[in-house]
Short mmCIF file of C-alpha atoms in Angstrom, two decimals:
data_model
loop_
_atom_site.label_atom_id
_atom_site.label_comp_id
_atom_site.label_asym_id
_atom_site.label_seq_id
_atom_site.Cartn_x
_atom_site.Cartn_y
_atom_site.Cartn_z
CA MET N 1 1.89 -34.42 6.61
CA GLU N 2 1.91 -37.40 8.99
CA GLN N 3 -1.85 -37.94 9.38
CA ILE N 4 -5.05 -36.79 7.69
CA PHE N 5 -6.91 -36.31 11.00
CA GLY N 6 -4.90 -35.47 14.11
CA ASN N 7 -5.58 -35.82 17.82
CA GLU N 8 -7.10 -32.69 19.35
CA ASN N 9 -5.51 -33.58 22.69
CA GLU N 10 -1.99 -34.02 21.34
CA GLY N 11 0.48 -32.48 23.72
CA GLY N 12 -2.10 -32.20 26.48
CA GLY N 13 -1.91 -35.55 28.16
CA ALA N 14 -3.69 -38.79 27.41
CA ALA N 15 -6.45 -38.56 24.87
CA ALA N 16 -9.98 -39.31 25.94
CA ALA N 17 -11.65 -42.43 24.61
CA MET N 18 -13.22 -41.76 21.24
CA ASP N 19 -16.00 -43.38 19.27
CA ASP N 20 -15.42 -44.69 15.78
CA ILE N 21 -14.86 -42.08 13.10
CA GLU N 22 -17.13 -42.74 10.13
CA PHE N 23 -17.55 -41.15 6.70
CA PRO N 24 -20.84 -42.74 5.60
CA HIS N 25 -21.02 -41.05 2.19
CA LEU N 26 -17.35 -40.95 1.16
CA ARG N 27 -17.03 -42.80 -2.17
CA SER N 28 -13.54 -41.88 -3.36
CA LEU N 29 -10.32 -41.29 -1.42
CA LYS N 30 -7.00 -40.36 -3.02
CA LEU N 31 -3.80 -39.89 -1.01
CA LEU N 32 -1.15 -38.50 -3.36
CA ARG N 33 2.54 -37.80 -2.74
CA LEU N 34 2.53 -37.86 1.06
CA PRO N 35 5.97 -39.32 1.85
CA GLU N 36 5.70 -38.68 5.62
CA LEU N 37 2.19 -40.09 5.99
CA LYS N 38 1.93 -42.46 8.96
CA ASN N 39 -1.79 -42.96 9.46
CA PHE N 40 -5.22 -41.70 8.48
CA CYS N 41 -6.19 -40.68 12.01
CA SER N 42 -3.81 -40.51 14.96
CA ALA N 43 -6.49 -40.19 17.63
CA PHE N 44 -6.98 -43.95 17.95
CA LYS N 45 -3.40 -45.14 18.15
CA ASP N 46 -2.85 -47.02 21.39
CA ASP N 47 0.66 -48.06 20.47
CA PRO N 48 2.89 -45.39 18.87
CA ASP N 49 4.89 -48.15 17.20
CA GLU N 50 1.88 -49.42 15.25
CA GLN N 51 2.29 -48.74 11.55
CA PHE N 52 -1.17 -49.09 10.03
CA LEU N 53 -2.65 -46.50 7.69
CA PHE N 54 -6.24 -47.20 8.78
CA ASP N 55 -6.99 -47.90 12.42
CA LYS N 56 -9.68 -50.40 13.40
CA LYS N 57 -12.03 -47.55 14.43
CA VAL N 58 -12.04 -45.77 11.07
CA ALA N 59 -15.12 -46.68 9.02
CA LEU N 60 -15.61 -45.94 5.32
CA PRO N 61 -18.67 -48.06 4.48
CA ALA N 62 -19.51 -46.39 1.14
CA LEU N 63 -15.97 -46.13 -0.26
CA GLU N 64 -15.73 -47.43 -3.84
CA LYS N 65 -12.31 -46.16 -4.93
CA LEU N 66 -9.13 -45.98 -2.85
CA GLU N 67 -5.84 -44.67 -4.24
CA ILE N 68 -2.71 -44.56 -2.09
CA LEU N 69 -0.05 -43.09 -4.34
CA GLY N 70 3.01 -42.22 -2.33
CA GLY N 71 3.00 -42.85 1.41
CA GLY N 72 6.24 -43.59 3.17
CA ASN N 73 5.81 -44.46 6.85
CA PHE N 74 3.33 -47.31 7.28
CA LYS N 75 3.95 -51.03 6.84
CA GLU N 76 0.34 -52.14 6.47
CA ILE N 77 -2.77 -50.43 5.16
CA TRP N 78 -5.34 -52.02 7.47
CA HIS N 79 -5.30 -52.91 11.14
CA PRO N 80 -5.82 -56.70 11.57
CA GLN N 81 -8.97 -56.03 13.65
CA PHE N 82 -10.46 -53.67 11.09
CA SER N 83 -14.26 -53.53 10.74
CA VAL N 84 -15.30 -56.10 8.14
CA THR N 85 -18.08 -53.85 6.80
CA SER N 86 -15.97 -50.74 6.33
CA PHE N 87 -14.65 -51.50 2.84
CA SER N 88 -17.43 -53.77 1.63
CA GLN N 89 -18.24 -51.46 -1.33
CA LEU N 90 -14.65 -51.02 -2.51
CA LYS N 91 -14.33 -51.61 -6.28
CA ILE N 92 -10.95 -50.07 -7.15
CA LEU N 93 -7.76 -50.27 -5.10
CA LYS N 94 -4.55 -48.65 -6.36
CA VAL N 95 -1.33 -48.61 -4.33
CA ALA N 96 1.98 -47.16 -5.54
CA ASN N 97 5.24 -45.72 -4.20
CA CYS N 98 4.71 -46.99 -0.65
CA ASN N 99 8.22 -48.20 0.05
CA LYS N 100 7.72 -49.46 3.62
CA LEU N 101 4.57 -51.40 2.83
CA LEU N 102 4.96 -55.18 3.38
CA ASN N 103 1.60 -56.44 2.12
CA VAL N 104 -1.50 -54.92 0.58
CA ILE N 105 -4.52 -56.89 1.81
CA PRO N 106 -4.71 -58.63 5.19
CA PHE N 107 -6.09 -62.13 4.97
CA ASN N 108 -9.03 -61.44 7.27
CA LEU N 109 -10.24 -58.57 5.06
CA LEU N 110 -10.72 -60.78 2.00
CA GLN N 111 -14.28 -61.71 2.91
CA SER N 112 -15.19 -58.00 2.93
CA LEU N 113 -13.79 -57.25 -0.53
CA ARG N 114 -16.55 -59.01 -2.41
CA ASN N 115 -17.04 -56.04 -4.76
CA LEU N 116 -13.37 -55.44 -5.59
CA GLU N 117 -13.01 -55.29 -9.39
CA LYS N 118 -9.61 -53.71 -9.99
CA LEU N 119 -6.37 -54.12 -8.03
CA CYS N 120 -3.19 -52.27 -9.04
CA VAL N 121 0.05 -52.33 -7.05
CA ALA N 122 3.28 -50.78 -8.35
CA ARG N 123 6.65 -49.41 -7.26
CA CYS N 124 6.49 -50.63 -3.65
CA ASP N 125 10.03 -51.77 -2.85
CA SER N 126 9.23 -53.77 0.31
CA VAL N 127 6.02 -55.58 -0.67
CA GLU N 128 6.57 -59.33 -0.27
CA GLU N 129 3.00 -60.49 -0.78
CA ILE N 130 -0.14 -58.92 -2.17
CA ILE N 131 -2.42 -60.80 0.21
CA GLU N 132 -1.10 -61.57 3.66
CA VAL N 133 -1.32 -65.26 4.50
CA GLY N 134 -1.18 -67.03 7.82
CA ARG N 135 -3.21 -64.94 10.26
CA LEU N 136 -6.64 -66.37 9.61
CA GLY N 137 -7.95 -69.17 7.44
CA VAL N 138 -10.81 -69.11 4.95
CA GLU N 139 -13.83 -71.20 5.82
CA GLU N 140 -14.61 -73.73 3.15
CA GLY N 141 -18.21 -72.60 2.80
CA ASN N 142 -17.18 -69.01 2.07
CA ALA N 143 -14.22 -69.74 -0.17
CA SER N 144 -16.04 -69.14 -3.45
CA ALA N 145 -16.99 -65.60 -2.41
CA VAL N 146 -13.44 -64.38 -1.89
CA LEU N 147 -12.40 -61.85 -4.60
CA SER N 148 -15.14 -63.26 -6.80
CA GLN N 149 -15.64 -59.94 -8.64
CA LEU N 150 -11.98 -59.17 -9.34
CA ARG N 151 -11.59 -58.42 -13.06
CA PHE N 152 -8.30 -56.55 -13.49
CA LEU N 153 -4.98 -57.25 -11.77
CA VAL N 154 -1.88 -55.11 -12.42
CA LEU N 155 1.39 -55.67 -10.53
CA GLY N 156 4.58 -53.87 -11.46
CA LYS N 157 8.04 -53.02 -10.17
CA LEU N 158 7.73 -55.03 -6.95
CA PRO N 159 11.28 -56.34 -6.46
CA LYS N 160 10.55 -58.41 -3.32
CA LEU N 161 7.24 -59.94 -4.36
CA ALA N 162 7.81 -63.68 -4.02
CA HIS N 163 4.33 -65.13 -4.57
CA LEU N 164 0.71 -64.17 -5.05
CA TRP N 165 -1.50 -67.00 -3.78
CA TRP N 166 1.04 -69.74 -3.20
CA ASP N 167 -0.04 -70.84 0.31
CA PHE N 168 -3.77 -70.39 0.01
CA PRO N 169 -6.28 -73.20 0.60
CA HIS N 170 -7.47 -74.94 -2.54
CA GLY N 171 -10.22 -72.88 -4.17
CA ALA N 172 -10.01 -70.02 -1.69
CA LEU N 173 -9.21 -67.48 -4.41
CA GLY N 174 -11.13 -68.65 -7.43
CA CYS N 175 -11.19 -65.25 -9.20
CA ARG N 176 -13.57 -66.65 -11.78
CA ASN N 177 -14.34 -63.21 -13.22
CA LEU N 178 -10.72 -62.16 -13.71
CA THR N 179 -10.33 -60.99 -17.32
CA SER N 180 -6.93 -59.24 -17.37
CA ILE N 181 -3.58 -59.90 -15.65
CA HIS N 182 -0.53 -57.71 -16.27
CA ILE N 183 2.66 -58.35 -14.30
CA PHE N 184 5.93 -56.56 -15.06
CA GLU N 185 9.32 -56.14 -13.39
CA CYS N 186 8.61 -58.40 -10.41
CA ASN N 187 12.07 -59.92 -10.24
CA SER N 188 11.59 -62.29 -7.29
CA LEU N 189 8.49 -63.95 -8.71
CA LYS N 190 9.08 -67.49 -10.01
CA SER N 191 5.52 -68.32 -11.04
CA VAL N 192 2.24 -66.48 -11.44
CA PHE N 193 -0.27 -68.91 -9.93
CA PRO N 194 -0.68 -72.57 -8.97
CA HIS N 195 -2.78 -74.94 -11.05
CA SER N 196 -5.68 -74.72 -8.58
CA ILE N 197 -6.02 -71.00 -9.34
CA ALA N 198 -5.26 -71.22 -13.07
CA SER N 199 -8.01 -73.79 -13.60
CA SER N 200 -10.60 -71.30 -12.32
CA LEU N 201 -9.66 -68.47 -14.72
CA VAL N 202 -12.37 -69.29 -17.24
CA GLN N 203 -12.98 -65.61 -18.11
CA LEU N 204 -9.34 -64.63 -18.60
CA GLN N 205 -8.89 -62.66 -21.85
CA THR N 206 -5.50 -60.97 -21.44
CA LEU N 207 -2.32 -62.27 -19.79
CA LYS N 208 0.87 -60.20 -19.99
CA ILE N 209 4.05 -61.16 -18.13
CA VAL N 210 6.99 -58.88 -18.94
CA SER N 211 10.53 -58.45 -17.59
CA CYS N 212 10.36 -60.77 -14.58
CA GLN N 213 13.94 -61.99 -14.31
CA MET N 214 13.33 -65.03 -12.06
CA MET N 215 10.14 -66.30 -13.71
CA GLU N 216 10.48 -70.05 -14.36
CA THR N 217 6.92 -71.05 -15.16
CA ILE N 218 3.60 -69.27 -15.52
CA ILE N 219 1.58 -72.01 -13.81
CA ALA N 220 3.21 -73.92 -10.97
CA LYS N 221 2.27 -77.50 -10.19
CA ASP N 222 0.19 -78.25 -7.11
CA ARG N 223 1.33 -80.54 -4.35
CA ASP N 224 -1.52 -82.98 -5.03
CA GLY N 225 0.18 -84.64 -7.99
CA ASP N 226 -1.75 -85.41 -11.18
CA VAL N 227 -4.30 -82.82 -12.28
CA GLU N 228 -6.71 -82.31 -15.13
CA ILE N 229 -6.06 -80.26 -18.23
CA ILE N 230 -5.80 -76.48 -17.92
CA VAL N 231 -8.24 -74.62 -20.19
CA PHE N 232 -8.34 -70.90 -20.97
CA PRO N 233 -11.50 -70.73 -23.12
CA GLN N 234 -11.60 -66.91 -23.48
CA LEU N 235 -7.91 -65.99 -23.77
CA ARG N 236 -7.33 -63.52 -26.62
CA THR N 237 -3.98 -61.90 -25.81
CA LEU N 238 -0.90 -63.61 -24.38
CA VAL N 239 2.40 -61.74 -24.02
CA LEU N 240 5.50 -63.36 -22.51
CA LYS N 241 8.49 -61.07 -22.94
CA ASN N 242 11.96 -60.72 -21.44
CA LEU N 243 11.69 -63.78 -19.18
CA PRO N 244 15.24 -65.16 -19.35
CA LYS N 245 14.63 -68.12 -16.98
CA LEU N 246 11.26 -69.23 -18.32
CA MET N 247 11.27 -73.02 -18.82
CA GLY N 248 7.66 -73.62 -19.70
CA PHE N 249 4.11 -72.39 -19.38
CA TYR N 250 3.23 -75.23 -16.99
CA THR N 251 5.57 -77.65 -15.24
CA GLY N 252 3.22 -80.18 -13.66
CA ARG N 253 1.70 -83.47 -14.78
CA CYS N 254 -1.82 -83.99 -16.08
CA THR N 255 -4.06 -87.05 -16.33
CA GLN N 256 -5.72 -85.85 -19.57
CA LYS N 257 -4.28 -84.66 -22.87
CA HIS N 258 -5.35 -82.06 -25.41
CA GLU N 259 -3.79 -80.54 -28.51
CA THR N 260 -2.27 -77.14 -27.90
CA ASN N 261 -3.09 -74.22 -30.15
CA ASP N 262 0.06 -73.65 -32.23
CA LYS N 263 -0.60 -69.91 -32.41
CA ALA N 264 0.10 -69.57 -28.74
CA LEU N 265 1.67 -66.11 -28.67
CA ASP N 266 -0.35 -63.04 -29.55
CA GLU N 267 2.87 -61.14 -30.25
CA SER N 268 5.81 -62.38 -32.24
CA THR N 269 8.48 -63.41 -29.76
CA GLU N 270 11.62 -61.36 -30.17
CA GLU N 271 14.97 -63.11 -30.08
CA GLY N 272 16.18 -63.38 -26.51
CA ASP N 273 12.74 -62.81 -24.98
CA LEU N 274 12.21 -66.47 -24.07
CA CYS N 275 14.79 -68.94 -22.84
CA ILE N 276 13.27 -72.40 -23.34
CA SER N 277 14.86 -75.59 -22.04
CA ILE N 278 14.46 -79.03 -23.63
CA GLN N 279 10.76 -79.08 -22.77
CA PRO N 280 8.46 -77.03 -25.04
CA LEU N 281 6.87 -73.81 -23.86
CA PHE N 282 3.37 -75.26 -24.42
CA ASP N 283 2.64 -78.97 -24.09
CA ASP N 284 -0.41 -81.22 -23.95
CA LYS N 285 -1.35 -79.87 -20.53
CA VAL N 286 -2.51 -76.45 -21.76
CA CYS N 287 -5.56 -75.74 -23.90
CA ILE N 288 -6.11 -72.24 -25.32
CA LYS N 289 -9.21 -72.52 -27.47
CA PHE N 290 -9.88 -69.07 -28.87
CA LEU N 291 -6.58 -67.23 -28.79
CA ILE N 292 -6.29 -65.09 -31.91
#
């Protein structure tokens, strides 16, 4: 199967102009094991070389759950001119086994995903970034609304994933409601987030980073220089396992100091799981108040 909805005029000359196709009551969409899937609807494709799953004229305004689990012939999920209201109710997004996919969320769609609570991406061999950067900026006044409801983030087996939010404007992805992060087998990833993002994770309860071979630090320093202390007031579970190049939890400088909780790891660290250089894993730049 190459498309879910085909063009009635295929093979009979140029297709007539069509209005938008809308599913006003569709709440859940699951595309499972469709290795030849190219697009959701072929009737709107002006350029046969375009490789978007959803064209700009497809509207799913009530959709709350989207699962794309095995699609092989599209490089992006959304057209860059996609309707900003179409996915405004989306709460759960799961993407897996899409080996041509380059990124998951286009930058200009972020403002629409204000209700997104769970994001899971796994086993996509070509994904280089979860959120595409560079096409459009985020206005300062709207920055706090971007992904503000995201609670669960799972990323696994993404061999080309190089960064998550590395180039984003300060504060653009606050993610203040994020409670759980699980990243595993992302072997090009050198850090999880910059200080500007880490400092906003006041609700984070679980952080698991496992088997990321190039991981050097969990929190990367910002370009601005000195920063204030990093506090994770709600963190309960911290797992750092099989990270052979890990040098420290944070590698920047801070202007304030605080004693670090000695019981920093929720699990006992197995021999060989952490490779620590001269600097300690946790220093006076990290405060984990309630980790048990």
